[in-house]
Amino acid sequence: MKKFISVHDVTDINALVEKALMYKANPFKDTALGAGKRIGLLFLNPSLRTRLSTQVAASNLGMEAVVFNVDKEGWALEFEEGAIMSGNTVEHIKDAAPVLGSYFDILCIRTFPSLKNRDDDYSELYISQFIKYCGVPVISLESATLHPLQSLTDIVTITESLKLKADGKKPKIVLTWAPHVKPLPQCVANSFAQWINAWGEADFVITHPEDYDLCDDFSKGATITHNQEEALKDADFVYVKNWSTYNDYGKIYENDPAWMLTLDKLKATNNAKVMHCLPVRRNVELSDEVLDSDHSIVTQQAGNRVWAAQAVISELLNAQTGTAK
Ligand code: CP
């Protein structure tokens, strides 16, 4: 693996999942792998889990991790080629990225979408320019359209639960839209759909209100319904997430509380496990009664962020040293 931006960078999802679970069982197995190496974590947007889990993962592999909150502490970056920089941007990515590449062996970057211009966001200009100019392997810590470390974690968590069940049945996984008070990116939902479709080991259903279609580059392959009740029937896993509109880009059309998942709705499921990437707005996106019940595996899921990140960093380090493991 040379970079980690989407599922397309992964040749074998299950092998990567097993590697993550191997690190969960034995976190310090490869402390020598990253010794003397440095990883830079660049944030243009806030984070709790992604920042800390990736730092812990790097440390478990013997690496030094340096976090830089570019949005608060760095110069305002310009990403457009040929820009006349007479506005607010101070430094071009063409100049900043190679400097960062000279300081670090691996670079990670988080860049959210503007939610103003769909073509701009879906062109993934920021992360593409960063990859083009930094000269070292890049890990996405969430980009304008995708959140691959989260999605890998999600499949690690689902696999872990399936191993406990051990009934060998193909699980039914439902991604359900949830209400929210502000327009959120489609990244987590896009990415989850992309990974579950690529994984191919589940009956996958996406349910959302009309007008909340995801980009079909990611959702194609799933069964899509506007009937949440029908979608939840016999579900083994329910992944709850809000996203803003894709077609009339970046809007909230409705915030119907009837879409919030409740214990009553879960009665129709196969005693489903409930997942959410966090942070979650309690009693808006997900009810207290669900989050605080045995259905919820959100803490386990967030904990697994460490092992997913460790597996990915390990793959990139092995690729640098030419060691296939
Ligand atoms: N799930 C997730 O990416 O959390 P943070 O935004 O806190 O990193």
XYZ file of C-alpha atoms and ligand atoms in Angstrom:
333
model
C 0.000 0.000 0.000
C 1.426 3.380 -1.070
C -1.334 5.637 0.302
C -4.663 5.312 2.128
C -7.318 7.568 0.672
C -10.149 5.174 -0.152
C -11.004 1.479 -0.368
C -9.331 1.458 -3.798
C -5.932 1.586 -2.051
C -6.614 -1.754 -0.344
C -6.032 -5.041 -2.157
C -7.565 -7.317 0.503
C -10.033 -5.801 2.989
C -10.285 -8.944 5.124
C -6.492 -9.227 5.404
C -6.309 -5.611 6.611
C -9.148 -6.265 9.075
C -7.310 -9.327 10.433
C -4.152 -7.249 10.777
C -6.089 -4.658 12.809
C -7.487 -7.415 15.043
C -3.991 -8.884 15.411
C -2.778 -5.496 16.696
C -5.765 -5.310 19.057
C -4.615 -8.625 20.551
C -0.945 -7.633 20.553
C -0.490 -3.836 20.271
C 3.294 -3.778 20.690
C 4.172 -6.637 18.348
C 5.813 -4.320 15.805
C 7.366 -1.567 17.932
C 10.600 -1.863 15.958
C 8.847 -1.257 12.619
C 8.484 2.513 13.042
C 11.535 3.133 15.234
C 13.361 6.278 14.114
C 10.414 7.305 11.888
C 8.062 10.258 12.184
C 4.421 10.690 11.209
C 2.825 14.124 10.764
C -0.890 14.577 11.496
C -2.240 17.722 9.879
C -5.696 18.969 10.805
C -7.589 21.606 8.876
C -10.675 20.673 10.938
C -11.427 19.517 14.509
C -11.067 15.924 15.726
C -11.029 13.852 18.890
C -10.945 10.173 17.848
C -9.016 10.423 14.602
C -6.287 12.547 16.102
C -5.745 10.541 19.277
C -6.238 7.042 17.857
C -3.752 7.704 15.048
C -1.223 9.096 17.542
C -1.617 6.031 19.753
C -1.379 3.712 16.732
C 1.845 5.370 15.554
C 3.302 5.216 19.045
C 2.484 1.479 19.258
C 4.596 1.029 16.121
C 7.505 2.947 17.677
C 6.952 6.124 15.633
C 7.051 9.703 16.804
C 3.775 11.447 15.973
C 3.611 15.225 15.571
C 0.208 16.932 15.397
C -0.184 20.250 13.616
C -3.540 22.078 13.698
C -3.054 23.830 10.378
C -6.373 25.672 10.645
C -5.393 27.333 13.937
C -1.584 27.421 13.932
C -0.444 27.351 10.311
C -0.458 29.762 7.404
C -3.669 29.826 5.376
C -3.001 27.422 2.505
C -3.824 27.905 -1.178
C -4.663 24.764 -3.176
C -5.639 26.138 -6.633
C -3.007 25.824 -9.352
C -2.017 29.191 -10.804
C -3.829 31.156 -8.082
C -3.017 34.847 -7.813
C -2.537 34.906 -4.068
C -3.680 38.440 -3.359
C -6.463 37.298 -0.968
C -6.378 35.558 2.398
C -4.180 32.579 1.525
C -0.523 32.990 2.473
C 1.258 29.810 1.374
C 0.698 27.526 -1.631
C 0.428 23.790 -1.034
C 3.085 23.434 -3.764
C 5.548 25.077 -1.367
C 4.256 23.792 1.975
C 3.712 20.102 1.084
C 7.293 19.280 0.001
C 8.606 20.954 3.158
C 6.305 18.783 5.268
C 7.402 15.761 3.225
C 10.999 16.506 4.142
C 10.146 16.422 7.872
C 8.060 13.230 7.954
C 8.105 9.638 6.682
C 4.289 9.504 6.486
C 1.833 12.412 6.365
C -1.824 12.347 7.356
C -4.331 15.073 6.615
C -7.914 15.939 7.557
C -9.774 18.307 5.252
C -13.563 18.711 5.385
C -15.720 19.806 2.437
C -17.004 23.370 2.114
C -20.544 22.025 1.423
C -20.927 25.063 -0.862
C -19.776 23.767 -4.250
C -20.272 20.069 -4.946
C -17.935 19.875 -7.923
C -15.123 21.464 -5.924
C -15.662 19.192 -2.925
C -16.036 16.013 -4.991
C -12.880 16.852 -6.988
C -10.956 16.243 -3.712
C -8.610 19.078 -4.662
C -7.037 19.496 -1.216
C -5.963 15.909 -0.624
C -4.997 15.393 -4.286
C -2.739 18.439 -4.259
C -1.224 17.314 -1.000
C -0.451 13.853 -2.406
C 0.939 15.401 -5.593
C 3.411 17.669 -3.837
C 4.426 16.111 -0.490
C 6.492 13.187 -1.837
C 5.729 10.731 1.008
C 2.844 8.283 1.626
C -0.397 10.015 2.651
C -3.185 8.771 4.918
C -6.586 10.463 4.775
C -7.873 11.397 8.210
C -11.178 12.285 6.433
C -11.372 14.198 3.193
C -14.103 16.136 1.413
C -15.991 12.978 0.405
C -14.600 9.980 2.326
C -13.455 8.785 5.761
C -11.534 5.549 5.061
C -9.994 5.005 8.522
C -13.505 5.183 9.974
C -14.860 2.707 7.426
C -12.032 0.229 7.974
C -12.729 0.510 11.704
C -16.404 -0.126 11.054
C -15.683 -3.382 9.210
C -13.209 -4.392 11.944
C -15.987 -3.843 14.515
C -18.589 -5.722 12.479
C -16.140 -8.611 11.915
C -15.399 -8.749 15.640
C -19.116 -8.993 16.457
C -19.670 -11.638 13.775
C -16.841 -13.757 15.206
C -18.625 -13.726 18.578
C -21.885 -14.782 16.930
C -20.176 -17.394 14.739
C -23.402 -18.489 13.016
C -21.768 -18.067 9.578
C -24.787 -16.132 8.254
C -24.371 -13.133 5.957
C -25.297 -10.131 8.132
C -27.872 -7.532 7.193
C -26.321 -4.094 7.598
C -28.508 -0.989 7.476
C -27.174 2.526 7.071
C -29.897 4.876 8.273
C -30.036 8.641 7.906
C -30.664 10.482 11.180
C -31.809 14.027 11.912
C -29.291 16.760 12.767
C -29.397 20.488 13.466
C -26.828 21.496 10.847
C -25.726 20.292 7.411
C -23.000 17.651 7.741
C -20.685 16.196 5.074
C -21.618 12.975 3.279
C -18.108 11.552 3.953
C -18.884 8.921 6.579
C -21.971 7.644 4.747
C -20.223 7.664 1.333
C -17.228 5.876 2.756
C -19.234 3.293 4.718
C -21.241 2.525 1.571
C -18.104 2.292 -0.546
C -16.386 -0.104 1.870
C -19.404 -2.318 2.602
C -20.098 -2.637 -1.132
C -16.442 -3.480 -1.828
C -16.344 -5.928 1.092
C -19.336 -7.763 -0.384
C -20.034 -9.875 2.710
C -23.361 -8.363 3.791
C -26.894 -7.644 2.658
C -26.580 -3.889 2.596
C -29.538 -1.516 2.850
C -29.448 2.291 2.926
C -32.511 4.140 4.191
C -33.030 7.893 4.082
C -35.773 10.457 3.451
C -36.494 11.447 -0.142
C -33.960 13.956 -1.486
C -31.129 12.569 0.649
C -29.687 10.272 -2.037
C -25.973 9.709 -1.735
C -23.687 9.914 -4.756
C -24.253 6.614 -6.547
C -20.508 6.191 -7.124
C -20.564 5.038 -3.500
C -24.093 3.762 -2.840
C -24.489 1.679 -6.018
C -24.847 -1.979 -5.003
C -26.923 -1.283 -1.889
C -30.689 -1.629 -1.628
C -32.036 1.882 -1.125
C -35.405 2.624 0.495
C -37.180 5.636 2.007
C -39.033 3.307 4.380
C -36.921 3.088 7.541
C -39.258 0.600 9.239
C -38.989 -1.812 6.311
C -35.201 -1.348 6.161
C -34.711 -2.163 9.843
C -36.547 -5.496 9.654
C -34.149 -8.331 10.667
C -31.115 -6.016 10.614
C -27.994 -7.299 12.416
C -26.200 -3.936 12.394
C -27.726 -0.456 12.203
C -25.290 2.319 11.326
C -26.756 5.696 12.219
C -25.508 8.863 10.533
C -26.761 12.210 9.372
C -25.704 13.674 6.043
C -26.762 16.764 4.121
C -28.272 16.672 0.635
C -26.044 15.623 -2.268
C -28.176 16.669 -5.257
C -29.170 20.188 -4.123
C -25.828 20.249 -2.418
C -25.148 20.735 1.291
C -28.677 21.497 2.539
C -30.990 20.303 5.303
C -34.459 19.790 3.779
C -36.031 18.207 6.771
C -35.072 17.369 10.284
C -37.920 15.011 11.063
C -37.380 13.586 14.591
C -39.345 10.532 13.426
C -36.107 9.376 11.747
C -34.277 9.112 15.109
C -33.574 5.489 16.075
C -35.412 4.297 19.200
C -35.576 1.063 21.193
C -39.091 0.552 19.870
C -37.829 0.610 16.266
C -35.054 -1.845 17.159
C -37.662 -4.470 18.121
C -38.041 -5.285 14.410
C -34.313 -6.028 14.058
C -32.348 -9.179 14.789
C -31.300 -7.691 18.156
C -29.161 -5.329 16.084
C -25.916 -3.763 17.163
C -26.049 0.016 16.750
C -23.080 1.891 15.354
C -22.199 5.577 14.968
C -18.830 7.130 14.158
C -19.176 9.777 16.931
C -19.435 12.600 17.857
C -23.187 12.128 18.194
C -25.871 14.650 19.145
C -27.828 12.757 21.797
C -31.593 12.815 21.442
C -31.287 14.459 18.025
C -29.381 11.865 15.966
C -29.668 8.977 18.419
C -31.735 8.589 21.567
C -30.207 8.179 25.026
C -32.159 4.946 25.418
C -30.369 3.410 22.418
C -26.907 4.851 23.101
C -27.060 3.681 26.719
C -28.453 0.240 25.889
C -26.736 -3.070 25.131
C -27.493 -2.504 21.444
C -24.870 0.238 21.238
C -21.309 -0.676 20.268
C -20.186 2.913 19.633
C -17.471 2.868 22.321
C -16.040 -0.431 21.061
C -16.198 1.023 17.537
C -14.331 4.209 18.516
C -11.776 2.131 20.439
C -11.098 0.129 17.291
C -9.947 3.296 15.528
C -6.496 2.617 17.043
C -6.182 -0.839 15.488
C -7.410 0.225 12.059
C -4.927 3.103 12.010
C -2.146 0.823 13.260
C -2.832 -1.701 10.476
C -2.737 1.030 7.825
C 0.426 2.711 9.130
C 2.074 -0.695 9.383
C 1.213 -1.444 5.713
C 2.725 1.870 4.605
C 5.874 1.311 6.688
C 6.258 -2.183 5.255
C 5.843 -0.817 1.737
C 8.590 1.762 2.442
C 10.988 -0.915 3.640
C 9.892 -3.346 0.932
C 8.753 -5.939 3.478
C 5.522 -7.707 2.619
C 3.801 -9.029 5.751
N -15.307 9.634 14.002
C -14.405 10.621 13.925
O -13.753 10.848 12.868
O -14.258 11.323 15.076
P -13.420 12.667 15.217
O -14.065 13.692 14.308
O -13.500 13.035 16.661
O -12.012 12.410 14.769
